[in-house]
Amino acid sequence: MMSPAGRLPLRFSTQTLLLQLGVVLLVVLLSGAVHAWLTFERLGREAENQALTLARTVASDPSVRANVQAISRQAGTPPPAELKAGPLMAVAEGARARTGALFVVITDETGLRLAHPDADRLGERVSTDPSEALAGREVTTRNTGTLGPSAGAKVPVFAPGAASGAGSGPGPGPRPDSRTVVGEVSVGYSTESIGQSLARDIVPIVLTAAGSLAAGVLASFLLRRRLQRLTLGLEPEEIGALVHDQVAVLEGVDEGVVGLSADGRISVFNAAAQRLLGQPDLAGQVWQDAPVPARLKALTLPDAREGEAVELVAGEQVLVASARKALHRREDLGWVVMLRDRTELQHLTRQLDAVGTMSTALRAQRHEFANQLHTIAGFMSIGQHQQARDYLERLAATGPLKFPVDQAELLQDPYLQAFIGAKGVEADERGVSLRIGPETLVRGQVTEPQDVTTVLGNLIDNAVNAAVAGAAADRWVELELLDEPGDGGGTLHVVVADSGDGLPDGGNPEAVFAEGFTTAAGNGLRGPVRAGGGQGLGLALARQLARRRGGDVTVLELGNVGGPGAVFMATLPGTTTATTPARKD
């Protein structure tokens, strides 16, 4: 924005610099002036004290006291020529010459000059008021007389025989009756000489002030540079706008945002990031020490690929995370980590996969059922009624639908029949036989199909993958299910075994539940895959769901190369309920 005069306004850093320079200059000038004034006052007081000492010395001289008294007793004042050649003039000029005073003046009791540096002024009244001294009091003065400005003192001259030291000292005071004032001595030192002394003393003051000013200017320039570096050259209005925008953006989005400064500390940790990671505000903590998943920290390592998306499990959420470098005019400001919640998408994907599999199986069964109806119709059309009845009895014994699942009749729950049957169709297409173990017994009905689908589907899919990749010629997956009644709902126990090559030798059973571990690595063994590959979340998510319900997913056996493979067990509390008897009409 242009100023009224058409000029660009000064930047805040420049305004700050000029203000600091002005303050420094003002402080230096005021300090120098105060110091000079204090020095001038000190020199003035020293001159006054010196003048007072000299005036006392002259006034206490017996010859001066006697001569002044003698002149005071005369009728009238001696002529200037006589005074010039008199003893008082000699004493005064001698004292002035020895001490460098501006003047040493002696007067009578009426204030007429008896001794003065300017002989033409002899016999005249002094230019400054002598009443204090003639009243018997010593005073110090700063005034301007016939010889110029001066700092001096006036001391009374007492008659011989009087106690000249009694009652002395500057300031008013009563004069004792035993003392007679016959004149006064006035001594002054030129303030010009005081100024010369001050000029000699002012040089260190000026040098000190100049050094202080230079140091202040240098400090102001350094502070200006630091201010520009800290604010990235932004003006206060721009910084304020950025703060408002940051609060509005960070708190108004559903994505988690974690900002890392260049020194590796967390500078931003918005509310969405706190919710997704299940942590309080971690702003100010060291990133590498923060309680967040290790795979999230790996995104900000020096060798990490910028912008690569990684899926990970944090708490009960499946997150997609990515990180990017933050740069400003080629200056490294740190990292920005973005977090997106894909939990619901993962659940929906699993459900859609199950629905798709079941739809495919149902379409195949529809064709089979149509063929069966055509067979029955054929028997009826040719009059083979007994054969039609026998055929119907065989169909009734095998159930309305026939899935490629051995011992499927052990499953009484329709949901489990449909879901496992669909999985059997899918496994059969890959050359794997899905069978139900003889110990299977599910008396209740499934009440939490979403969680059961996620856990059971992941275990079956992993087992099928392992069986396909295994070295055994006979590829199979065996599934046993058992429900256990309970007050808060029945517990479903699931055991899944396969003919694959099992886990790697010496493998850690807990490692298979880490993010990034998959059964689809392509080498026949379960193992870690590349971050961001979209795999390795099934077992981790299944365990998270089971533990959230109070259950678990564990490895019972690691398996052997050539088969049989690994055995997994899942416990899902509160997912079944007792079968409700059919209502009789």
Coordinates of C-alpha atoms in Angstrom, one line a residue:
M1 CA 0.0 0.0 0.0
M2 CA 1.3 3.4 -0.9
S3 CA 1.6 6.2 1.6
P4 CA -0.3 9.5 1.1
A5 CA 2.9 11.0 -0.2
G6 CA 3.2 8.3 -2.8
R7 CA 6.1 6.5 -1.2
L8 CA 6.3 3.0 0.0
P9 CA 6.1 2.7 3.8
L10 CA 9.2 1.7 5.7
R11 CA 9.5 -1.9 6.6
F12 CA 8.9 -2.8 10.2
S13 CA 12.6 -3.9 10.6
T14 CA 13.7 -0.6 9.2
Q15 CA 11.4 1.3 11.5
T16 CA 12.7 -0.7 14.5
L17 CA 16.3 0.1 13.5
L18 CA 15.6 3.8 13.1
L19 CA 13.8 3.9 16.5
Q20 CA 16.6 2.0 18.2
L21 CA 19.2 4.4 16.7
G22 CA 17.1 7.4 17.8
V23 CA 16.8 6.0 21.3
V24 CA 20.6 5.2 21.5
L25 CA 21.5 8.7 20.2
L26 CA 19.1 10.4 22.7
V27 CA 20.4 8.3 25.6
V28 CA 24.0 9.1 24.7
L29 CA 23.3 12.8 24.3
L30 CA 21.3 13.1 27.5
S31 CA 24.0 11.1 29.4
G32 CA 26.8 13.3 27.9
A33 CA 24.9 16.5 28.8
V34 CA 24.1 15.4 32.3
H35 CA 27.7 14.3 32.8
A36 CA 29.0 17.7 31.4
W37 CA 26.6 19.6 33.7
L38 CA 27.7 17.6 36.8
T39 CA 31.3 18.2 35.8
F40 CA 30.7 22.0 35.4
E41 CA 28.9 22.1 38.8
R42 CA 31.8 20.3 40.4
L43 CA 34.4 22.6 38.9
G44 CA 32.3 25.6 39.9
R45 CA 32.0 24.4 43.5
E46 CA 35.8 23.8 43.6
A47 CA 36.3 27.3 42.3
E48 CA 34.0 28.7 45.0
N49 CA 35.8 26.8 47.7
Q50 CA 39.2 27.9 46.4
A51 CA 38.0 31.5 46.3
L52 CA 36.6 31.3 49.8
T53 CA 39.9 30.0 51.1
L54 CA 41.9 32.7 49.4
A55 CA 39.4 35.4 50.6
R56 CA 39.7 34.2 54.2
T57 CA 43.5 34.2 53.9
V58 CA 43.5 37.8 52.7
A59 CA 40.9 39.0 55.1
S60 CA 42.7 37.5 58.1
D61 CA 46.0 39.2 57.2
P62 CA 46.8 41.6 60.1
S63 CA 48.2 44.2 57.8
V64 CA 45.1 44.1 55.6
R65 CA 42.9 44.5 58.7
A66 CA 44.9 47.4 60.0
N67 CA 45.1 49.2 56.7
V68 CA 41.4 48.8 56.0
Q69 CA 40.6 50.1 59.5
A70 CA 42.9 53.0 59.1
I71 CA 41.3 54.0 55.8
S72 CA 37.8 53.5 57.2
R73 CA 38.5 56.0 60.0
Q74 CA 39.6 58.7 57.5
A75 CA 37.1 61.2 56.4
G76 CA 36.5 60.2 52.7
T77 CA 38.3 57.8 50.5
P78 CA 42.0 58.3 49.4
P79 CA 42.5 59.1 45.8
P80 CA 43.0 56.3 43.3
A81 CA 46.6 57.0 42.8
E82 CA 47.3 56.7 46.5
L83 CA 45.3 53.5 46.7
K84 CA 47.1 52.1 43.7
A85 CA 50.4 52.6 45.3
G86 CA 49.2 51.5 48.8
P87 CA 49.8 48.3 50.6
L88 CA 46.4 46.9 50.1
M89 CA 46.8 47.0 46.3
A90 CA 50.1 45.1 46.7
V91 CA 48.6 42.4 48.9
A92 CA 45.6 41.9 46.6
E93 CA 47.6 41.8 43.4
G94 CA 50.2 39.5 44.9
A95 CA 47.5 37.0 46.0
R96 CA 45.8 37.2 42.6
A97 CA 49.1 36.6 40.8
R98 CA 50.0 33.6 43.0
T99 CA 46.7 31.8 42.7
G100 CA 45.5 32.8 39.1
A101 CA 42.3 34.3 40.4
L102 CA 40.4 36.6 38.1
F103 CA 40.3 39.3 40.8
V104 CA 41.0 40.0 44.5
V105 CA 39.1 43.1 45.6
I106 CA 39.3 44.8 49.0
T107 CA 36.6 47.3 50.0
D108 CA 35.9 49.5 53.1
E109 CA 32.8 49.2 55.2
T110 CA 30.7 51.1 52.6
G111 CA 31.7 48.9 49.6
L112 CA 34.2 51.3 48.0
R113 CA 37.1 49.6 46.3
L114 CA 40.4 49.9 48.0
A115 CA 42.2 47.3 45.9
H116 CA 41.2 46.2 42.4
P117 CA 43.0 44.7 39.3
D118 CA 41.7 47.6 37.2
A119 CA 43.3 50.7 38.8
D120 CA 40.7 53.0 37.1
R121 CA 38.0 51.3 39.3
L122 CA 39.7 52.2 42.6
G123 CA 37.5 54.3 44.9
E124 CA 34.3 53.2 43.1
R125 CA 31.6 51.1 44.6
V126 CA 31.7 47.4 43.8
S127 CA 29.4 46.2 41.1
T128 CA 28.0 43.3 43.1
D129 CA 26.1 43.5 46.4
P130 CA 28.5 43.4 49.4
S131 CA 25.9 43.7 52.1
E132 CA 26.2 40.0 53.2
A133 CA 29.9 40.3 53.8
L134 CA 29.7 43.7 55.4
A135 CA 27.1 42.2 57.7
G136 CA 29.7 39.8 58.9
R137 CA 28.7 36.7 56.9
E138 CA 30.8 34.8 54.4
V139 CA 29.1 34.0 51.1
T140 CA 29.9 32.3 47.8
T141 CA 28.7 33.8 44.6
R142 CA 28.4 33.2 40.9
N143 CA 27.7 36.4 39.0
T144 CA 29.0 38.7 36.3
G145 CA 31.0 41.8 37.3
T146 CA 33.1 44.4 35.6
L147 CA 35.7 41.7 34.8
G148 CA 33.3 39.2 33.5
P149 CA 31.4 36.1 34.8
S150 CA 33.0 34.5 37.8
A151 CA 32.6 32.0 40.7
G152 CA 33.9 33.5 43.9
A153 CA 33.4 34.3 47.6
K154 CA 33.0 37.4 49.8
V155 CA 34.5 37.4 53.3
P156 CA 34.2 40.3 55.9
V157 CA 37.4 42.1 57.1
F158 CA 37.2 42.6 60.9
A159 CA 39.0 45.3 62.8
P160 CA 42.3 44.3 64.5
G161 CA 41.7 42.7 67.8
A162 CA 38.4 41.0 66.9
A163 CA 38.0 37.3 66.7
S164 CA 38.2 37.0 62.9
G165 CA 37.4 33.2 62.8
A166 CA 34.2 33.3 64.9
G167 CA 31.0 32.8 63.1
S168 CA 32.7 32.3 59.7
G169 CA 31.3 30.2 57.0
P170 CA 28.9 30.7 54.1
G171 CA 25.3 31.5 54.8
P172 CA 23.4 34.0 56.9
G173 CA 24.1 34.2 60.6
P174 CA 24.0 36.8 63.4
R175 CA 27.0 39.0 63.9
P176 CA 28.5 39.0 67.4
D177 CA 28.5 42.5 69.0
S178 CA 32.2 42.1 69.9
R179 CA 33.2 42.1 66.2
T180 CA 33.5 45.2 64.0
V181 CA 33.5 44.9 60.2
V182 CA 35.7 47.4 58.6
G183 CA 35.5 46.1 55.0
E184 CA 35.3 42.9 52.9
V185 CA 37.4 40.9 50.6
S186 CA 35.9 39.6 47.3
V187 CA 37.8 36.9 45.3
G188 CA 36.6 35.4 42.0
Y189 CA 37.8 32.8 39.5
S190 CA 36.7 33.2 35.9
T191 CA 34.1 30.7 34.7
E192 CA 35.9 30.8 31.4
S193 CA 38.7 29.0 33.0
I194 CA 36.2 26.5 34.4
G195 CA 34.9 26.0 30.9
Q196 CA 38.5 25.4 29.7
S197 CA 38.9 22.8 32.5
L198 CA 35.6 21.3 31.4
A199 CA 36.8 21.2 27.8
R200 CA 39.8 19.2 28.9
D201 CA 37.6 16.8 30.9
I202 CA 34.9 16.5 28.2
V203 CA 37.2 14.7 25.8
P204 CA 36.8 11.3 27.6
I205 CA 33.1 12.0 27.9
V206 CA 32.9 12.5 24.1
L207 CA 35.0 9.4 23.4
T208 CA 32.8 7.4 25.7
A209 CA 29.7 8.7 24.2
A210 CA 31.0 8.0 20.7
G211 CA 31.9 4.5 21.7
S212 CA 28.5 3.9 23.2
L213 CA 26.8 5.3 20.1
A214 CA 28.9 3.0 17.9
A215 CA 28.1 0.0 20.0
G216 CA 24.4 0.9 20.0
V217 CA 24.4 1.3 16.2
L218 CA 26.1 -2.1 15.8
A219 CA 23.8 -3.8 18.2
S220 CA 20.8 -2.3 16.4
F221 CA 22.0 -3.6 13.0
L222 CA 22.6 -7.1 14.4
L223 CA 19.1 -7.0 16.1
R224 CA 17.6 -5.9 12.8
R225 CA 19.2 -8.8 10.9
R226 CA 18.1 -11.3 13.6
L227 CA 14.6 -9.9 13.5
Q228 CA 14.5 -10.3 9.7
R229 CA 15.8 -13.9 9.9
L230 CA 13.3 -14.9 12.7
T231 CA 10.3 -13.4 10.9
L232 CA 11.5 -14.5 7.4
G233 CA 11.3 -10.9 6.2
L234 CA 7.5 -10.7 7.0
E235 CA 5.8 -7.6 8.4
P236 CA 3.8 -7.8 11.7
E237 CA 0.6 -7.5 9.7
E238 CA 1.6 -10.4 7.6
I239 CA 2.6 -12.5 10.6
G240 CA -0.7 -11.8 12.3
A241 CA -2.6 -12.8 9.1
L242 CA -0.6 -16.0 8.9
V243 CA -1.4 -16.9 12.5
H244 CA -5.1 -16.4 11.9
D245 CA -4.9 -18.4 8.7
Q246 CA -2.9 -21.2 10.4
V247 CA -5.5 -21.5 13.2
A248 CA -8.4 -21.5 10.8
V249 CA -6.8 -24.1 8.5
L250 CA -5.3 -26.4 11.1
E251 CA -8.3 -26.6 13.3
G252 CA -10.8 -26.6 10.4
V253 CA -9.6 -29.7 8.6
D254 CA -10.2 -33.4 9.3
E255 CA -6.6 -34.3 8.3
G256 CA -4.0 -34.5 10.9
V257 CA -1.1 -32.0 10.5
V258 CA 2.2 -32.4 12.3
G259 CA 4.8 -29.6 11.7
L260 CA 8.5 -30.2 12.5
S261 CA 11.0 -27.4 12.8
A262 CA 14.5 -27.6 11.3
D263 CA 15.9 -28.6 14.7
G264 CA 13.7 -31.7 14.8
R265 CA 11.1 -30.5 17.3
I266 CA 7.3 -30.6 16.9
S267 CA 6.1 -27.1 16.2
V268 CA 2.5 -27.9 15.1
F269 CA 0.3 -30.8 16.3
N270 CA -3.3 -30.0 15.5
A271 CA -6.5 -31.4 17.0
A272 CA -7.0 -33.9 14.2
A273 CA -3.5 -35.3 14.7
Q274 CA -4.2 -35.7 18.4
R275 CA -7.4 -37.6 17.7
L276 CA -5.9 -39.9 15.0
L277 CA -2.8 -40.7 17.0
G278 CA -4.5 -40.9 20.4
Q279 CA -1.9 -38.4 21.9
P280 CA -2.2 -35.1 23.7
D281 CA -0.6 -32.0 22.1
L282 CA 3.1 -32.9 21.6
A283 CA 4.2 -29.4 20.5
G284 CA 7.7 -28.7 21.8
Q285 CA 8.8 -32.3 22.0
V286 CA 11.7 -33.9 20.1
W287 CA 10.1 -35.7 17.1
Q288 CA 12.3 -38.8 17.3
D289 CA 11.4 -39.2 21.0
A290 CA 7.7 -38.6 20.5
P291 CA 5.3 -41.5 21.3
V292 CA 4.2 -42.0 17.6
P293 CA 4.6 -45.0 15.3
A294 CA 8.1 -45.7 14.1
R295 CA 7.0 -45.8 10.5
L296 CA 5.7 -42.3 10.9
K297 CA 9.1 -41.1 12.1
A298 CA 10.8 -42.9 9.2
L299 CA 9.0 -40.6 6.7
T300 CA 11.2 -37.7 7.9
L301 CA 14.6 -39.4 7.8
P302 CA 17.2 -37.9 5.5
D303 CA 17.0 -40.8 3.1
A304 CA 13.1 -40.9 3.0
R305 CA 11.4 -40.3 -0.3
E306 CA 9.4 -37.1 0.0
G307 CA 5.7 -37.3 -0.6
E308 CA 5.4 -41.1 -0.4
A309 CA 2.2 -42.3 1.2
V310 CA 2.4 -45.0 3.8
E311 CA -0.5 -46.9 5.4
L312 CA -0.1 -47.7 9.1
V313 CA -2.2 -48.6 12.1
A314 CA -2.3 -46.2 15.0
G315 CA -4.6 -47.0 17.9
E316 CA -7.9 -48.1 16.4
Q317 CA -7.4 -46.2 13.1
V318 CA -5.9 -47.2 9.8
L319 CA -4.0 -44.0 8.6
V320 CA -2.4 -42.9 5.4
A321 CA 0.6 -40.7 6.1
S322 CA 2.9 -38.6 3.9
A323 CA 5.6 -36.1 4.6
R324 CA 7.0 -33.1 2.6
K325 CA 9.8 -30.7 3.1
A326 CA 8.9 -27.2 4.1
L327 CA 11.1 -24.6 2.3
H328 CA 11.0 -20.8 2.2
R329 CA 13.3 -19.1 -0.2
R330 CA 15.6 -22.1 -0.2
E331 CA 15.7 -22.1 3.6
D332 CA 14.9 -25.4 5.2
L333 CA 12.1 -24.9 7.7
G334 CA 11.6 -28.6 8.5
W335 CA 8.8 -31.1 7.6
V336 CA 5.1 -31.2 7.3
V337 CA 3.5 -34.7 8.0
M338 CA -0.1 -35.2 6.8
L339 CA -2.4 -37.9 8.3
R340 CA -5.7 -39.2 6.7
D341 CA -8.1 -41.6 8.3
R342 CA -8.8 -44.7 6.2
T343 CA -10.4 -46.9 8.9
E344 CA -13.9 -46.7 7.5
L345 CA -12.6 -47.1 4.0
Q346 CA -10.8 -50.3 5.1
H347 CA -14.0 -51.7 6.7
L348 CA -16.1 -50.8 3.7
T349 CA -13.5 -52.4 1.3
R350 CA -13.6 -55.6 3.4
Q351 CA -17.4 -55.6 3.3
L352 CA -17.5 -55.0 -0.4
D353 CA -15.0 -57.8 -1.0
A354 CA -17.2 -60.1 1.1
V355 CA -20.3 -59.0 -0.7
G356 CA -18.6 -59.4 -4.1
T357 CA -17.4 -62.9 -3.2
M358 CA -20.8 -63.9 -2.0
S359 CA -22.5 -62.5 -5.1
T360 CA -20.2 -64.5 -7.3
A361 CA -21.0 -67.6 -5.3
L362 CA -24.7 -67.0 -5.4
R363 CA -24.7 -66.5 -9.2
A364 CA -22.9 -69.8 -9.6
Q365 CA -25.4 -71.5 -7.2
R366 CA -28.3 -69.8 -9.1
H367 CA -27.2 -71.6 -12.3
E368 CA -26.8 -74.9 -10.4
F369 CA -30.3 -74.5 -8.9
A370 CA -31.7 -73.7 -12.3
N371 CA -30.2 -76.9 -13.6
Q372 CA -31.7 -78.9 -10.8
L373 CA -35.1 -77.4 -11.5
H374 CA -34.7 -78.3 -15.2
T375 CA -33.8 -81.9 -14.1
I376 CA -36.9 -82.2 -11.9
A377 CA -39.0 -80.7 -14.7
G378 CA -37.6 -83.3 -17.1
F379 CA -38.4 -86.2 -14.8
M380 CA -42.0 -84.9 -14.5
S381 CA -42.4 -84.4 -18.2
I382 CA -41.5 -88.0 -19.0
G383 CA -43.6 -89.4 -16.1
Q384 CA -40.7 -90.5 -13.9
H385 CA -42.3 -89.3 -10.7
Q386 CA -40.5 -91.7 -8.4
Q387 CA -37.1 -90.6 -9.7
A388 CA -38.1 -87.0 -9.3
R389 CA -39.0 -87.7 -5.6
D390 CA -35.7 -89.5 -5.1
Y391 CA -33.8 -86.6 -6.6
L392 CA -35.6 -84.1 -4.4
E393 CA -34.7 -86.2 -1.3
R394 CA -31.0 -86.1 -2.2
L395 CA -31.2 -82.3 -2.8
A396 CA -32.9 -81.9 0.6
A397 CA -30.1 -83.9 2.3
T398 CA -27.4 -81.7 0.9
G399 CA -29.1 -78.3 1.5
P400 CA -30.5 -75.7 -0.7
L401 CA -27.1 -74.4 -1.8
K402 CA -23.9 -76.3 -2.3
F403 CA -20.6 -74.5 -1.6
P404 CA -17.2 -76.1 -2.2
V405 CA -16.5 -76.2 1.5
D406 CA -16.0 -79.6 3.2
Q407 CA -18.3 -80.3 6.1
A408 CA -20.2 -77.0 5.6
E409 CA -23.2 -78.6 7.3
L410 CA -21.4 -78.1 10.6
L411 CA -22.2 -74.4 10.3
Q412 CA -25.7 -73.6 11.5
D413 CA -25.5 -69.8 11.4
P414 CA -26.7 -68.5 8.0
Y415 CA -24.3 -65.6 8.1
L416 CA -21.3 -67.9 8.6
Q417 CA -22.6 -70.3 6.0
A418 CA -22.9 -67.6 3.4
F419 CA -19.6 -65.8 4.2
I420 CA -17.4 -69.0 4.5
G421 CA -19.2 -70.5 1.5
A422 CA -18.3 -67.5 -0.5
K423 CA -14.7 -67.7 0.7
G424 CA -14.7 -71.4 -0.3
V425 CA -15.7 -70.5 -3.8
E426 CA -12.9 -67.9 -4.0
A427 CA -10.4 -70.4 -2.6
D428 CA -11.6 -73.1 -5.0
E429 CA -10.9 -70.8 -7.9
R430 CA -7.3 -70.5 -6.7
G431 CA -6.9 -74.3 -6.3
V432 CA -7.2 -74.3 -2.5
S433 CA -9.7 -76.5 -0.7
L434 CA -11.5 -74.8 2.2
R435 CA -12.8 -77.2 4.9
I436 CA -14.5 -77.0 8.2
G437 CA -12.8 -78.8 11.1
P438 CA -14.6 -81.6 12.8
E439 CA -14.6 -79.8 16.2
T440 CA -16.6 -76.9 14.8
L441 CA -19.7 -76.1 16.9
V442 CA -21.5 -72.7 16.7
R443 CA -24.8 -72.9 18.5
G444 CA -25.6 -69.1 18.5
Q445 CA -25.9 -66.5 15.8
V446 CA -23.4 -63.8 14.8
T447 CA -24.4 -60.3 16.0
E448 CA -21.4 -58.3 15.0
P449 CA -20.9 -59.3 11.3
Q450 CA -18.6 -56.3 10.5
D451 CA -15.9 -57.2 13.0
V452 CA -16.3 -61.0 12.4
T453 CA -15.9 -60.3 8.6
T454 CA -12.8 -58.3 9.1
V455 CA -11.0 -60.7 11.4
L456 CA -12.2 -64.0 9.8
G457 CA -11.8 -62.7 6.3
N458 CA -8.2 -61.6 7.0
L459 CA -7.2 -64.9 8.5
I460 CA -8.8 -66.9 5.7
D461 CA -7.2 -64.7 3.0
N462 CA -3.8 -64.9 4.6
A463 CA -4.1 -68.7 4.9
V464 CA -5.2 -69.1 1.2
N465 CA -2.3 -66.9 0.1
A466 CA 0.1 -69.0 2.1
A467 CA -1.3 -72.2 0.8
V468 CA -1.0 -71.0 -2.8
A469 CA 2.6 -70.0 -2.3
G470 CA 3.5 -73.1 -0.3
A471 CA 5.4 -76.1 -1.7
A472 CA 2.8 -78.7 -0.7
A473 CA 0.9 -80.4 -3.6
D474 CA -2.3 -80.7 -1.7
R475 CA -3.4 -77.1 -0.9
W476 CA -5.9 -76.6 1.8
V477 CA -7.1 -74.3 4.5
E478 CA -8.9 -75.7 7.6
L479 CA -11.2 -73.6 9.7
E480 CA -12.6 -74.5 13.1
L481 CA -15.2 -72.3 14.9
L482 CA -16.6 -72.6 18.4
D483 CA -18.9 -70.2 20.3
E484 CA -18.9 -69.8 24.1
P485 CA -22.0 -68.4 25.7
G486 CA -21.6 -65.4 28.1
D487 CA -23.6 -62.8 30.0
G488 CA -22.5 -59.9 27.7
G489 CA -22.8 -61.9 24.5
G490 CA -21.1 -65.1 23.3
T491 CA -17.4 -65.4 22.4
L492 CA -16.5 -66.7 19.0
H493 CA -13.2 -68.7 18.8
V494 CA -11.7 -69.2 15.4
V495 CA -8.7 -71.4 14.5
V496 CA -7.3 -71.2 11.0
A497 CA -4.6 -73.6 9.6
D498 CA -3.1 -74.0 6.1
S499 CA -0.8 -76.1 4.0
G500 CA 1.7 -73.4 3.4
D501 CA 5.3 -73.2 4.4
G502 CA 4.7 -71.4 7.6
L503 CA 6.6 -68.5 9.1
P504 CA 10.3 -68.0 8.5
D505 CA 12.6 -70.1 10.6
G506 CA 13.3 -68.5 14.0
G507 CA 10.6 -65.9 13.3
N508 CA 9.0 -63.9 16.0
P509 CA 5.3 -64.8 16.3
E510 CA 4.6 -61.2 17.3
A511 CA 6.3 -59.8 14.2
V512 CA 3.5 -61.0 11.9
F513 CA 1.2 -58.4 13.5
A514 CA 3.5 -55.5 12.8
E515 CA 2.5 -53.1 10.1
G516 CA 4.0 -54.0 6.8
F517 CA 4.1 -57.8 7.4
T518 CA 2.2 -59.7 4.7
T519 CA 1.6 -63.2 3.4
A520 CA 1.7 -62.0 -0.1
A521 CA 5.4 -61.3 -0.4
G522 CA 5.8 -63.6 -3.3
N523 CA 8.3 -66.0 -1.9
G524 CA 6.0 -68.4 -0.1
L525 CA 6.9 -67.1 3.4
R526 CA 5.3 -64.4 5.4
G527 CA 7.5 -61.4 5.7
P528 CA 7.8 -57.6 5.5
V529 CA 7.0 -55.6 2.4
R530 CA 7.9 -52.2 1.2
A531 CA 6.3 -49.3 3.0
G532 CA 3.4 -47.8 1.1
G533 CA 2.8 -51.0 -0.9
G534 CA -0.8 -51.2 0.3
Q535 CA -0.3 -54.5 2.1
G536 CA 0.7 -55.6 5.6
L537 CA -2.3 -54.1 7.4
G538 CA -4.7 -57.1 7.6
L539 CA -3.3 -59.0 10.6
A540 CA -2.5 -55.7 12.5
L541 CA -6.0 -54.4 11.9
A542 CA -7.5 -57.8 12.9
R543 CA -5.6 -57.8 16.2
Q544 CA -6.6 -54.2 16.9
L545 CA -10.3 -55.0 16.3
A546 CA -10.1 -58.2 18.5
R547 CA -8.3 -56.4 21.3
R548 CA -10.8 -53.6 21.2
R549 CA -13.5 -56.1 22.0
G550 CA -11.4 -57.7 24.7
G551 CA -10.1 -60.6 22.6
D552 CA -7.0 -61.2 20.7
V553 CA -5.4 -62.8 17.6
T554 CA -2.4 -65.0 18.2
V555 CA -0.1 -67.5 16.5
L556 CA -0.5 -71.0 17.8
E557 CA 2.1 -72.7 15.6
L558 CA 4.8 -71.3 13.3
G559 CA 4.5 -74.2 10.8
N560 CA 7.1 -76.0 8.7
V561 CA 8.5 -75.6 5.2
G562 CA 6.5 -78.1 3.0
G563 CA 3.6 -78.0 5.3
P564 CA 1.6 -77.9 7.4
G565 CA 1.8 -74.1 7.8
A566 CA 1.1 -71.7 10.5
V567 CA -1.9 -71.8 12.8
F568 CA -3.7 -68.7 13.9
M569 CA -6.4 -68.3 16.6
A570 CA -8.8 -65.4 17.1
T571 CA -11.0 -64.7 20.1
L572 CA -13.9 -62.3 19.5
P573 CA -16.0 -61.7 22.7
G574 CA -19.5 -60.3 22.4
T575 CA -20.0 -61.3 18.7
T576 CA -22.6 -64.1 19.1
T577 CA -25.9 -64.6 20.9
A578 CA -28.0 -67.7 21.7
T579 CA -30.3 -68.9 19.0
T580 CA -33.8 -67.5 19.4
P581 CA -36.5 -70.3 18.9
A582 CA -38.8 -69.7 16.0
R583 CA -42.1 -68.2 17.0
K584 CA -45.1 -70.5 16.5
D585 CA -48.2 -69.0 15.0

